[in-house]
JSON list of C-alpha atoms in Angstrom, two decimals:
[
{"chain": "A", "resi": 1, "resn": "ASN", "atom": "CA", "xyz": [-8.53, -29.73, -6.64]},
{"chain": "A", "resi": 2, "resn": "ASN", "atom": "CA", "xyz": [-4.83, -30.28, -6.47]},
{"chain": "A", "resi": 3, "resn": "GLY", "atom": "CA", "xyz": [-4.32, -27.00, -7.97]},
{"chain": "A", "resi": 4, "resn": "ASN", "atom": "CA", "xyz": [-3.16, -28.72, -11.17]},
{"chain": "A", "resi": 5, "resn": "ASN", "atom": "CA", "xyz": [-6.33, -28.91, -12.38]},
{"chain": "A", "resi": 6, "resn": "ASN", "atom": "CA", "xyz": [-8.04, -26.69, -15.07]},
{"chain": "A", "resi": 7, "resn": "ASN", "atom": "CA", "xyz": [-11.54, -27.71, -14.57]},
{"chain": "A", "resi": 8, "resn": "HIS", "atom": "CA", "xyz": [-13.89, -27.49, -11.29]},
{"chain": "A", "resi": 9, "resn": "LYS", "atom": "CA", "xyz": [-16.41, -30.68, -11.78]},
{"chain": "A", "resi": 10, "resn": "ARG", "atom": "CA", "xyz": [-20.08, -29.73, -9.99]},
{"chain": "A", "resi": 11, "resn": "GLN", "atom": "CA", "xyz": [-22.71, -32.69, -12.01]},
{"chain": "A", "resi": 12, "resn": "PRO", "atom": "CA", "xyz": [-23.76, -32.96, -14.56]},
{"chain": "A", "resi": 13, "resn": "LEU", "atom": "CA", "xyz": [-21.60, -30.22, -15.87]},
{"chain": "A", "resi": 14, "resn": "LEU", "atom": "CA", "xyz": [-17.84, -29.65, -16.75]},
{"chain": "A", "resi": 15, "resn": "TYR", "atom": "CA", "xyz": [-17.07, -26.25, -15.71]},
{"chain": "A", "resi": 16, "resn": "GLN", "atom": "CA", "xyz": [-14.14, -24.90, -16.95]},
{"chain": "A", "resi": 17, "resn": "PHE", "atom": "CA", "xyz": [-11.95, -21.80, -16.13]},
{"chain": "A", "resi": 18, "resn": "LEU", "atom": "CA", "xyz": [-12.72, -18.86, -17.74]},
{"chain": "A", "resi": 19, "resn": "CYS", "atom": "CA", "xyz": [-11.19, -16.12, -16.20]},
{"chain": "A", "resi": 20, "resn": "TYR", "atom": "CA", "xyz": [-10.39, -13.85, -13.17]},
{"chain": "A", "resi": 21, "resn": "SER", "atom": "CA", "xyz": [-10.66, -10.07, -12.08]},
{"chain": "A", "resi": 22, "resn": "ALA", "atom": "CA", "xyz": [-8.31, -8.41, -9.48]},
{"chain": "A", "resi": 23, "resn": "SER", "atom": "CA", "xyz": [-10.75, -8.16, -6.89]},
{"chain": "A", "resi": 24, "resn": "GLN", "atom": "CA", "xyz": [-11.27, -12.20, -7.47]},
{"chain": "A", "resi": 25, "resn": "LEU", "atom": "CA", "xyz": [-8.13, -12.63, -7.00]},
{"chain": "A", "resi": 26, "resn": "ARG", "atom": "CA", "xyz": [-8.23, -11.33, -3.41]},
{"chain": "A", "resi": 27, "resn": "ASP", "atom": "CA", "xyz": [-10.82, -13.22, -2.52]},
{"chain": "A", "resi": 28, "resn": "HIS", "atom": "CA", "xyz": [-9.55, -16.66, -4.00]},
{"chain": "A", "resi": 29, "resn": "SER", "atom": "CA", "xyz": [-12.63, -16.93, -6.44]},
{"chain": "A", "resi": 30, "resn": "ALA", "atom": "CA", "xyz": [-12.65, -16.78, -9.90]},
{"chain": "A", "resi": 31, "resn": "TRP", "atom": "CA", "xyz": [-15.10, -17.11, -13.29]},
{"chain": "A", "resi": 32, "resn": "PHE", "atom": "CA", "xyz": [-15.77, -20.79, -14.68]},
{"chain": "A", "resi": 33, "resn": "PHE", "atom": "CA", "xyz": [-18.28, -21.75, -17.88]},
{"chain": "A", "resi": 34, "resn": "ALA", "atom": "CA", "xyz": [-19.42, -24.61, -18.19]},
{"chain": "A", "resi": 35, "resn": "PRO", "atom": "CA", "xyz": [-19.50, -24.98, -22.39]},
{"chain": "A", "resi": 36, "resn": "GLU", "atom": "CA", "xyz": [-22.55, -25.90, -24.52]},
{"chain": "A", "resi": 37, "resn": "PRO", "atom": "CA", "xyz": [-21.64, -30.21, -26.09]},
{"chain": "A", "resi": 38, "resn": "PHE", "atom": "CA", "xyz": [-21.46, -29.09, -29.40]},
{"chain": "A", "resi": 39, "resn": "GLU", "atom": "CA", "xyz": [-18.28, -27.81, -31.60]},
{"chain": "A", "resi": 40, "resn": "GLU", "atom": "CA", "xyz": [-17.89, -24.19, -32.57]},
{"chain": "A", "resi": 41, "resn": "PRO", "atom": "CA", "xyz": [-19.34, -22.34, -34.28]},
{"chain": "A", "resi": 42, "resn": "TYR", "atom": "CA", "xyz": [-23.01, -24.16, -32.93]},
{"chain": "A", "resi": 43, "resn": "GLY", "atom": "CA", "xyz": [-21.53, -24.30, -28.74]},
{"chain": "A", "resi": 44, "resn": "ILE", "atom": "CA", "xyz": [-20.00, -21.75, -27.00]},
{"chain": "A", "resi": 45, "resn": "LYS", "atom": "CA", "xyz": [-17.39, -22.66, -25.11]},
{"chain": "A", "resi": 46, "resn": "GLU", "atom": "CA", "xyz": [-14.78, -20.67, -22.66]},
{"chain": "A", "resi": 47, "resn": "THR", "atom": "CA", "xyz": [-12.20, -20.08, -25.85]},
{"chain": "A", "resi": 48, "resn": "THR", "atom": "CA", "xyz": [-15.76, -18.44, -27.90]},
{"chain": "A", "resi": 49, "resn": "ILE", "atom": "CA", "xyz": [-15.93, -16.37, -24.76]},
{"chain": "A", "resi": 50, "resn": "ARG", "atom": "CA", "xyz": [-12.13, -15.11, -24.75]},
{"chain": "A", "resi": 51, "resn": "LYS", "atom": "CA", "xyz": [-11.57, -14.83, -28.70]},
{"chain": "A", "resi": 52, "resn": "PHE", "atom": "CA", "xyz": [-15.14, -12.80, -28.42]},
{"chain": "A", "resi": 53, "resn": "LEU", "atom": "CA", "xyz": [-13.34, -10.26, -25.96]},
{"chain": "A", "resi": 54, "resn": "GLY", "atom": "CA", "xyz": [-10.12, -9.35, -27.54]},
{"chain": "A", "resi": 55, "resn": "ASP", "atom": "CA", "xyz": [-6.92, -10.74, -29.22]},
{"chain": "A", "resi": 56, "resn": "PHE", "atom": "CA", "xyz": [-4.62, -12.03, -25.60]},
{"chain": "A", "resi": 57, "resn": "SER", "atom": "CA", "xyz": [-2.36, -14.22, -28.05]},
{"chain": "A", "resi": 58, "resn": "ARG", "atom": "CA", "xyz": [0.36, -11.44, -27.68]},
{"chain": "A", "resi": 59, "resn": "ILE", "atom": "CA", "xyz": [0.48, -10.79, -24.34]},
{"chain": "A", "resi": 60, "resn": "HIS", "atom": "CA", "xyz": [2.74, -12.52, -21.94]},
{"chain": "A", "resi": 61, "resn": "PRO", "atom": "CA", "xyz": [3.48, -13.46, -19.13]},
{"chain": "A", "resi": 62, "resn": "ALA", "atom": "CA", "xyz": [0.46, -15.78, -17.80]},
{"chain": "A", "resi": 63, "resn": "SER", "atom": "CA", "xyz": [-0.10, -13.71, -15.13]},
{"chain": "A", "resi": 64, "resn": "LYS", "atom": "CA", "xyz": [-0.76, -10.54, -17.28]},
{"chain": "A", "resi": 65, "resn": "CYS", "atom": "CA", "xyz": [-3.06, -12.31, -19.65]},
{"chain": "A", "resi": 66, "resn": "ALA", "atom": "CA", "xyz": [-5.01, -13.53, -17.15]},
{"chain": "A", "resi": 67, "resn": "ALA", "atom": "CA", "xyz": [-5.13, -9.40, -15.44]},
{"chain": "A", "resi": 68, "resn": "ARG", "atom": "CA", "xyz": [-5.83, -8.42, -19.02]},
{"chain": "A", "resi": 69, "resn": "LEU", "atom": "CA", "xyz": [-9.33, -10.85, -19.00]},
{"chain": "A", "resi": 70, "resn": "GLY", "atom": "CA", "xyz": [-10.37, -9.55, -16.05]},
{"chain": "A", "resi": 71, "resn": "GLN", "atom": "CA", "xyz": [-10.01, -6.36, -17.50]},
{"chain": "A", "resi": 72, "resn": "ALA", "atom": "CA", "xyz": [-13.22, -7.15, -19.43]},
{"chain": "A", "resi": 73, "resn": "MET", "atom": "CA", "xyz": [-14.52, -8.74, -16.06]},
{"chain": "A", "resi": 74, "resn": "SER", "atom": "CA", "xyz": [-15.16, -5.22, -14.20]},
{"chain": "A", "resi": 75, "resn": "SER", "atom": "CA", "xyz": [-18.74, -4.12, -13.53]},
{"chain": "A", "resi": 76, "resn": "THR", "atom": "CA", "xyz": [-19.53, -1.70, -15.57]},
{"chain": "A", "resi": 77, "resn": "PHE", "atom": "CA", "xyz": [-22.19, 0.88, -17.12]},
{"chain": "A", "resi": 78, "resn": "GLU", "atom": "CA", "xyz": [-23.21, 0.49, -21.29]},
{"chain": "A", "resi": 79, "resn": "THR", "atom": "CA", "xyz": [-23.19, 3.58, -22.39]},
{"chain": "A", "resi": 80, "resn": "VAL", "atom": "CA", "xyz": [-23.06, 4.83, -26.35]},
{"chain": "A", "resi": 81, "resn": "GLU", "atom": "CA", "xyz": [-21.70, 2.25, -28.90]},
{"chain": "A", "resi": 82, "resn": "LEU", "atom": "CA", "xyz": [-19.12, 4.07, -30.74]},
{"chain": "A", "resi": 83, "resn": "THR", "atom": "CA", "xyz": [-17.54, 4.47, -34.45]},
{"chain": "A", "resi": 84, "resn": "ILE", "atom": "CA", "xyz": [-14.05, 3.26, -35.65]},
{"chain": "A", "resi": 85, "resn": "ASP", "atom": "CA", "xyz": [-13.71, 7.37, -36.68]},
{"chain": "A", "resi": 86, "resn": "GLN", "atom": "CA", "xyz": [-15.11, 8.77, -33.15]},
{"chain": "A", "resi": 87, "resn": "ILE", "atom": "CA", "xyz": [-12.10, 6.84, -31.98]},
{"chain": "A", "resi": 88, "resn": "ILE", "atom": "CA", "xyz": [-8.79, 9.32, -32.38]},
{"chain": "A", "resi": 89, "resn": "GLN", "atom": "CA", "xyz": [-5.33, 7.89, -31.16]},
{"chain": "A", "resi": 90, "resn": "GLN", "atom": "CA", "xyz": [-2.94, 9.54, -30.14]},
{"chain": "A", "resi": 91, "resn": "PRO", "atom": "CA", "xyz": [0.50, 9.54, -28.63]},
{"chain": "A", "resi": 92, "resn": "ASP", "atom": "CA", "xyz": [1.35, 10.22, -25.09]},
{"chain": "A", "resi": 93, "resn": "ILE", "atom": "CA", "xyz": [2.69, 13.36, -23.57]},
{"chain": "A", "resi": 94, "resn": "ARG", "atom": "CA", "xyz": [6.24, 12.90, -22.71]},
{"chain": "A", "resi": 95, "resn": "THR", "atom": "CA", "xyz": [9.48, 13.38, -21.71]},
{"chain": "A", "resi": 96, "resn": "LYS", "atom": "CA", "xyz": [12.00, 14.74, -23.96]},
{"chain": "A", "resi": 97, "resn": "ASP", "atom": "CA", "xyz": [14.10, 11.69, -22.74]},
{"chain": "A", "resi": 98, "resn": "GLY", "atom": "CA", "xyz": [10.77, 9.64, -22.30]},
{"chain": "A", "resi": 99, "resn": "THR", "atom": "CA", "xyz": [11.05, 8.50, -18.85]},
{"chain": "A", "resi": 100, "resn": "TYR", "atom": "CA", "xyz": [7.59, 10.03, -17.49]},
{"chain": "A", "resi": 101, "resn": "ILE", "atom": "CA", "xyz": [4.47, 10.26, -19.12]},
{"chain": "A", "resi": 102, "resn": "PHE", "atom": "CA", "xyz": [2.40, 12.95, -18.42]},
{"chain": "A", "resi": 103, "resn": "THR", "atom": "CA", "xyz": [-1.02, 10.81, -20.04]},
{"chain": "A", "resi": 104, "resn": "ASP", "atom": "CA", "xyz": [-0.33, 7.51, -18.56]},
{"chain": "A", "resi": 105, "resn": "GLY", "atom": "CA", "xyz": [-4.01, 6.24, -18.97]},
{"chain": "A", "resi": 106, "resn": "CYS", "atom": "CA", "xyz": [-5.38, 9.56, -19.28]},
{"chain": "A", "resi": 107, "resn": "GLY", "atom": "CA", "xyz": [-7.55, 10.47, -22.59]},
{"chain": "A", "resi": 108, "resn": "ARG", "atom": "CA", "xyz": [-10.51, 13.04, -23.34]},
{"chain": "A", "resi": 109, "resn": "MET", "atom": "CA", "xyz": [-13.78, 13.15, -24.87]},
{"chain": "A", "resi": 110, "resn": "SER", "atom": "CA", "xyz": [-15.91, 15.69, -26.36]},
{"chain": "A", "resi": 111, "resn": "ARG", "atom": "CA", "xyz": [-18.94, 18.05, -24.22]},
{"chain": "A", "resi": 112, "resn": "SER", "atom": "CA", "xyz": [-21.61, 16.75, -26.09]},
{"chain": "A", "resi": 113, "resn": "LEU", "atom": "CA", "xyz": [-20.13, 12.98, -25.54]},
{"chain": "A", "resi": 114, "resn": "GLY", "atom": "CA", "xyz": [-20.11, 13.92, -21.35]},
{"chain": "A", "resi": 115, "resn": "LYS", "atom": "CA", "xyz": [-23.65, 15.27, -22.05]},
{"chain": "A", "resi": 116, "resn": "LYS", "atom": "CA", "xyz": [-24.76, 12.16, -23.17]},
{"chain": "A", "resi": 117, "resn": "ILE", "atom": "CA", "xyz": [-23.56, 9.98, -21.33]},
{"chain": "A", "resi": 118, "resn": "SER", "atom": "CA", "xyz": [-24.46, 12.01, -17.63]},
{"chain": "A", "resi": 119, "resn": "LYS", "atom": "CA", "xyz": [-28.29, 11.25, -19.29]},
{"chain": "A", "resi": 120, "resn": "ILE", "atom": "CA", "xyz": [-28.17, 7.95, -19.68]},
{"chain": "A", "resi": 121, "resn": "LEU", "atom": "CA", "xyz": [-26.41, 7.42, -16.19]},
{"chain": "A", "resi": 122, "resn": "ASN", "atom": "CA", "xyz": [-29.15, 9.63, -15.02]},
{"chain": "A", "resi": 123, "resn": "LEU", "atom": "CA", "xyz": [-27.68, 11.56, -13.47]},
{"chain": "A", "resi": 124, "resn": "ASP", "atom": "CA", "xyz": [-28.75, 15.81, -12.30]},
{"chain": "A", "resi": 125, "resn": "PHE", "atom": "CA", "xyz": [-25.20, 16.84, -13.12]},
{"chain": "A", "resi": 126, "resn": "GLU", "atom": "CA", "xyz": [-22.45, 16.76, -15.25]},
{"chain": "A", "resi": 127, "resn": "PRO", "atom": "CA", "xyz": [-19.09, 15.04, -14.30]},
{"chain": "A", "resi": 128, "resn": "SER", "atom": "CA", "xyz": [-16.04, 15.94, -15.32]},
{"chain": "A", "resi": 129, "resn": "VAL", "atom": "CA", "xyz": [-13.84, 12.55, -15.56]},
{"chain": "A", "resi": 130, "resn": "TYR", "atom": "CA", "xyz": [-15.11, 8.69, -16.40]},
{"chain": "A", "resi": 131, "resn": "GLN", "atom": "CA", "xyz": [-13.56, 5.60, -15.64]},
{"chain": "A", "resi": 132, "resn": "ILE", "atom": "CA", "xyz": [-14.09, 3.52, -18.35]},
{"chain": "A", "resi": 133, "resn": "ARG", "atom": "CA", "xyz": [-13.34, 0.73, -20.09]},
{"chain": "A", "resi": 134, "resn": "LEU", "atom": "CA", "xyz": [-13.77, 0.73, -24.42]},
{"chain": "A", "resi": 135, "resn": "GLY", "atom": "CA", "xyz": [-12.52, -3.30, -25.81]},
{"chain": "A", "resi": 136, "resn": "GLY", "atom": "CA", "xyz": [-9.07, -3.01, -25.12]},
{"chain": "A", "resi": 137, "resn": "TYR", "atom": "CA", "xyz": [-8.73, 0.00, -23.75]},
{"chain": "A", "resi": 138, "resn": "LYS", "atom": "CA", "xyz": [-9.17, 1.44, -19.83]},
{"chain": "A", "resi": 139, "resn": "GLY", "atom": "CA", "xyz": [-8.56, 4.22, -18.33]},
{"chain": "A", "resi": 140, "resn": "LEU", "atom": "CA", "xyz": [-9.88, 7.62, -17.51]},
{"chain": "A", "resi": 141, "resn": "PHE", "atom": "CA", "xyz": [-11.61, 9.87, -20.30]},
{"chain": "A", "resi": 142, "resn": "SER", "atom": "CA", "xyz": [-11.80, 13.65, -18.97]},
{"chain": "A", "resi": 143, "resn": "VAL", "atom": "CA", "xyz": [-14.47, 16.10, -20.14]},
{"chain": "A", "resi": 144, "resn": "ASP", "atom": "CA", "xyz": [-13.78, 18.87, -22.52]},
{"chain": "A", "resi": 145, "resn": "ARG", "atom": "CA", "xyz": [-15.16, 21.84, -22.57]},
{"chain": "A", "resi": 146, "resn": "ASP", "atom": "CA", "xyz": [-16.34, 22.08, -25.83]},
{"chain": "A", "resi": 147, "resn": "ASP", "atom": "CA", "xyz": [-16.26, 19.71, -29.50]},
{"chain": "A", "resi": 148, "resn": "SER", "atom": "CA", "xyz": [-13.94, 21.89, -31.31]},
{"chain": "A", "resi": 149, "resn": "ALA", "atom": "CA", "xyz": [-11.05, 19.20, -30.64]},
{"chain": "A", "resi": 150, "resn": "VAL", "atom": "CA", "xyz": [-11.92, 16.78, -33.37]},
{"chain": "A", "resi": 151, "resn": "LYS", "atom": "CA", "xyz": [-13.15, 19.40, -36.59]},
{"chain": "A", "resi": 152, "resn": "GLY", "atom": "CA", "xyz": [-16.89, 18.37, -37.95]},
{"chain": "A", "resi": 153, "resn": "LYS", "atom": "CA", "xyz": [-17.37, 16.11, -35.17]},
{"chain": "A", "resi": 154, "resn": "ASP", "atom": "CA", "xyz": [-19.51, 16.77, -32.09]},
{"chain": "A", "resi": 155, "resn": "ILE", "atom": "CA", "xyz": [-19.21, 13.26, -30.75]},
{"chain": "A", "resi": 156, "resn": "TRP", "atom": "CA", "xyz": [-15.15, 11.59, -30.60]},
{"chain": "A", "resi": 157, "resn": "VAL", "atom": "CA", "xyz": [-13.07, 10.41, -27.65]},
{"chain": "A", "resi": 158, "resn": "ILE", "atom": "CA", "xyz": [-9.17, 10.76, -28.02]},
{"chain": "A", "resi": 159, "resn": "THR", "atom": "CA", "xyz": [-7.52, 7.73, -26.45]},
{"chain": "A", "resi": 160, "resn": "ARG", "atom": "CA", "xyz": [-3.56, 7.38, -25.46]},
{"chain": "A", "resi": 161, "resn": "ASP", "atom": "CA", "xyz": [-1.32, 4.57, -26.37]},
{"chain": "A", "resi": 162, "resn": "SER", "atom": "CA", "xyz": [-1.09, 3.80, -23.08]},
{"chain": "A", "resi": 163, "resn": "MET", "atom": "CA", "xyz": [-4.58, 3.37, -22.37]},
{"chain": "A", "resi": 164, "resn": "ASN", "atom": "CA", "xyz": [-4.91, 0.57, -25.32]},
{"chain": "A", "resi": 165, "resn": "LYS", "atom": "CA", "xyz": [-4.18, -2.95, -23.38]},
{"chain": "A", "resi": 166, "resn": "PHE", "atom": "CA", "xyz": [-5.08, -5.35, -26.33]},
{"chain": "A", "resi": 167, "resn": "PRO", "atom": "CA", "xyz": [-6.74, -5.44, -29.45]},
{"chain": "A", "resi": 168, "resn": "SER", "atom": "CA", "xyz": [-10.76, -5.81, -29.71]},
{"chain": "A", "resi": 169, "resn": "THR", "atom": "CA", "xyz": [-13.59, -5.20, -32.12]},
{"chain": "A", "resi": 170, "resn": "HIS", "atom": "CA", "xyz": [-15.60, -4.04, -29.50]},
{"chain": "A", "resi": 171, "resn": "LEU", "atom": "CA", "xyz": [-17.39, 0.08, -29.66]},
{"chain": "A", "resi": 172, "resn": "LYS", "atom": "CA", "xyz": [-19.70, 0.17, -26.66]},
{"chain": "A", "resi": 173, "resn": "LEU", "atom": "CA", "xyz": [-18.30, 2.45, -24.05]},
{"chain": "A", "resi": 174, "resn": "GLU", "atom": "CA", "xyz": [-18.54, 1.58, -20.63]},
{"chain": "A", "resi": 175, "resn": "VAL", "atom": "CA", "xyz": [-18.56, 3.13, -17.48]},
{"chain": "A", "resi": 176, "resn": "MET", "atom": "CA", "xyz": [-17.22, 2.08, -14.66]},
{"chain": "A", "resi": 177, "resn": "GLU", "atom": "CA", "xyz": [-17.11, 5.66, -12.30]},
{"chain": "A", "resi": 178, "resn": "TRP", "atom": "CA", "xyz": [-17.50, 8.74, -12.70]},
{"chain": "A", "resi": 179, "resn": "SER", "atom": "CA", "xyz": [-16.83, 12.38, -11.21]},
{"chain": "A", "resi": 180, "resn": "ARG", "atom": "CA", "xyz": [-18.57, 13.56, -7.67]},
{"chain": "A", "resi": 181, "resn": "SER", "atom": "CA", "xyz": [-18.19, 16.48, -5.13]},
{"chain": "A", "resi": 182, "resn": "ALA", "atom": "CA", "xyz": [-15.42, 15.31, -2.34]},
{"chain": "A", "resi": 183, "resn": "PRO", "atom": "CA", "xyz": [-17.50, 14.67, 0.70]},
{"chain": "A", "resi": 184, "resn": "ASP", "atom": "CA", "xyz": [-16.19, 17.21, 3.60]},
{"chain": "A", "resi": 185, "resn": "GLY", "atom": "CA", "xyz": [-12.49, 16.10, 5.43]},
{"chain": "A", "resi": 186, "resn": "ASN", "atom": "CA", "xyz": [-11.20, 15.13, 8.45]},
{"chain": "A", "resi": 187, "resn": "LEU", "atom": "CA", "xyz": [-8.17, 16.58, 9.83]},
{"chain": "A", "resi": 188, "resn": "ASN", "atom": "CA", "xyz": [-5.69, 14.38, 10.54]},
{"chain": "A", "resi": 189, "resn": "GLN", "atom": "CA", "xyz": [-2.31, 14.20, 11.73]},
{"chain": "A", "resi": 190, "resn": "GLN", "atom": "CA", "xyz": [-1.21, 13.46, 8.13]},
{"chain": "A", "resi": 191, "resn": "LEU", "atom": "CA", "xyz": [-3.20, 16.93, 7.03]},
{"chain": "A", "resi": 192, "resn": "ALA", "atom": "CA", "xyz": [-1.86, 18.62, 9.71]},
{"chain": "A", "resi": 193, "resn": "ILE", "atom": "CA", "xyz": [1.71, 18.28, 8.60]},
{"chain": "A", "resi": 194, "resn": "LEU", "atom": "CA", "xyz": [1.09, 18.89, 5.19]},
{"chain": "A", "resi": 195, "resn": "LEU", "atom": "CA", "xyz": [-0.94, 22.44, 5.95]},
{"chain": "A", "resi": 196, "resn": "SER", "atom": "CA", "xyz": [2.32, 23.34, 7.94]},
{"chain": "A", "resi": 197, "resn": "ASP", "atom": "CA", "xyz": [4.48, 22.57, 5.22]},
{"chain": "A", "resi": 198, "resn": "LEU", "atom": "CA", "xyz": [2.41, 24.19, 3.05]},
{"chain": "A", "resi": 199, "resn": "GLY", "atom": "CA", "xyz": [2.86, 27.15, 5.34]},
{"chain": "A", "resi": 200, "resn": "VAL", "atom": "CA", "xyz": [-0.18, 27.62, 7.42]},
{"chain": "A", "resi": 201, "resn": "LYS", "atom": "CA", "xyz": [0.56, 29.06, 10.44]},
{"chain": "A", "resi": 202, "resn": "ASP", "atom": "CA", "xyz": [0.74, 25.92, 12.90]},
{"chain": "A", "resi": 203, "resn": "GLU", "atom": "CA", "xyz": [-1.15, 28.28, 15.77]},
{"chain": "A", "resi": 204, "resn": "LEU", "atom": "CA", "xyz": [-4.39, 27.83, 13.02]},
{"chain": "A", "resi": 205, "resn": "VAL", "atom": "CA", "xyz": [-3.99, 24.26, 12.70]},
{"chain": "A", "resi": 206, "resn": "GLU", "atom": "CA", "xyz": [-3.92, 24.05, 16.48]},
{"chain": "A", "resi": 207, "resn": "MET", "atom": "CA", "xyz": [-7.16, 26.26, 17.43]},
{"chain": "A", "resi": 208, "resn": "GLN", "atom": "CA", "xyz": [-8.59, 24.28, 14.39]},
{"chain": "A", "resi": 209, "resn": "CYS", "atom": "CA", "xyz": [-8.02, 20.96, 15.91]},
{"chain": "A", "resi": 210, "resn": "PHE", "atom": "CA", "xyz": [-8.64, 22.16, 19.41]},
{"chain": "A", "resi": 211, "resn": "ARG", "atom": "CA", "xyz": [-12.26, 23.17, 18.23]},
{"chain": "A", "resi": 212, "resn": "GLY", "atom": "CA", "xyz": [-12.93, 19.53, 16.62]},
{"chain": "A", "resi": 213, "resn": "ILE", "atom": "CA", "xyz": [-11.70, 18.02, 20.13]},
{"chain": "A", "resi": 214, "resn": "GLN", "atom": "CA", "xyz": [-14.55, 20.65, 21.71]},
{"chain": "A", "resi": 215, "resn": "LYS", "atom": "CA", "xyz": [-17.10, 19.57, 19.25]},
{"chain": "A", "resi": 216, "resn": "TYR", "atom": "CA", "xyz": [-16.44, 15.75, 19.97]},
{"chain": "A", "resi": 217, "resn": "ALA", "atom": "CA", "xyz": [-16.68, 15.99, 23.80]},
{"chain": "A", "resi": 218, "resn": "LYS", "atom": "CA", "xyz": [-20.03, 18.15, 23.59]},
{"chain": "A", "resi": 219, "resn": "LEU", "atom": "CA", "xyz": [-21.23, 15.05, 21.20]},
{"chain": "A", "resi": 220, "resn": "THR", "atom": "CA", "xyz": [-19.57, 12.57, 23.23]},
{"chain": "A", "resi": 221, "resn": "CYS", "atom": "CA", "xyz": [-21.12, 14.40, 26.90]},
{"chain": "A", "resi": 222, "resn": "ARG", "atom": "CA", "xyz": [-24.63, 13.93, 25.03]},
{"chain": "A", "resi": 223, "resn": "ASP", "atom": "CA", "xyz": [-24.51, 11.02, 23.94]},
{"chain": "A", "resi": 224, "resn": "SER", "atom": "CA", "xyz": [-23.93, 9.52, 27.91]},
{"chain": "A", "resi": 225, "resn": "TYR", "atom": "CA", "xyz": [-26.14, 11.84, 28.97]},
{"chain": "A", "resi": 226, "resn": "LYS", "atom": "CA", "xyz": [-29.04, 10.08, 26.66]},
{"chain": "A", "resi": 227, "resn": "VAL", "atom": "CA", "xyz": [-27.88, 7.06, 27.96]},
{"chain": "A", "resi": 228, "resn": "ILE", "atom": "CA", "xyz": [-27.88, 7.47, 32.07]}
]
């Protein structure tokens, strides 16, 4: 392929370029699709799939349009199908001059919906945040402490303008990731500087470093003894 042709031929099918995700772009790979030899609506083509995903006709330039197409190719877990009235659109919270956005990509969901999703994902805890895809929306939903933010509903999500990347009719809430308990951290040079800057006494940081070195030395000596 000389790079000037969007088609990749593999007999006996002709594969048409469909889209790529951000991770695929780093790996020099992409999605291709072999269209059926029938005209729409009887045959599925790559244009059929793009129309099904959403309306990308007003997204420019081409690189941005490709990125939005790739958004729909993220690996996700299907959870709950919402209704239109359960999706409440709200403007972002900004500074008075509009320079900074405090809610960029961040929405909310009801506590009841959060519990329902955790059960669908077979989790033994209730995450406080979900990374989601919802049609043309992408971003995070934090789980509200209760359902009272929207009167008369126990299942709802609040989206922000910054989360809406393209128009789409899909209402299935898809989850990419969720919050978990943080693993044990390691004391490194960057963290030591941060602790010192926050007012932690240098003697305490040095003591903790010395303990870590002693622990590592004991483990190393023990492993060396086993080898001998």
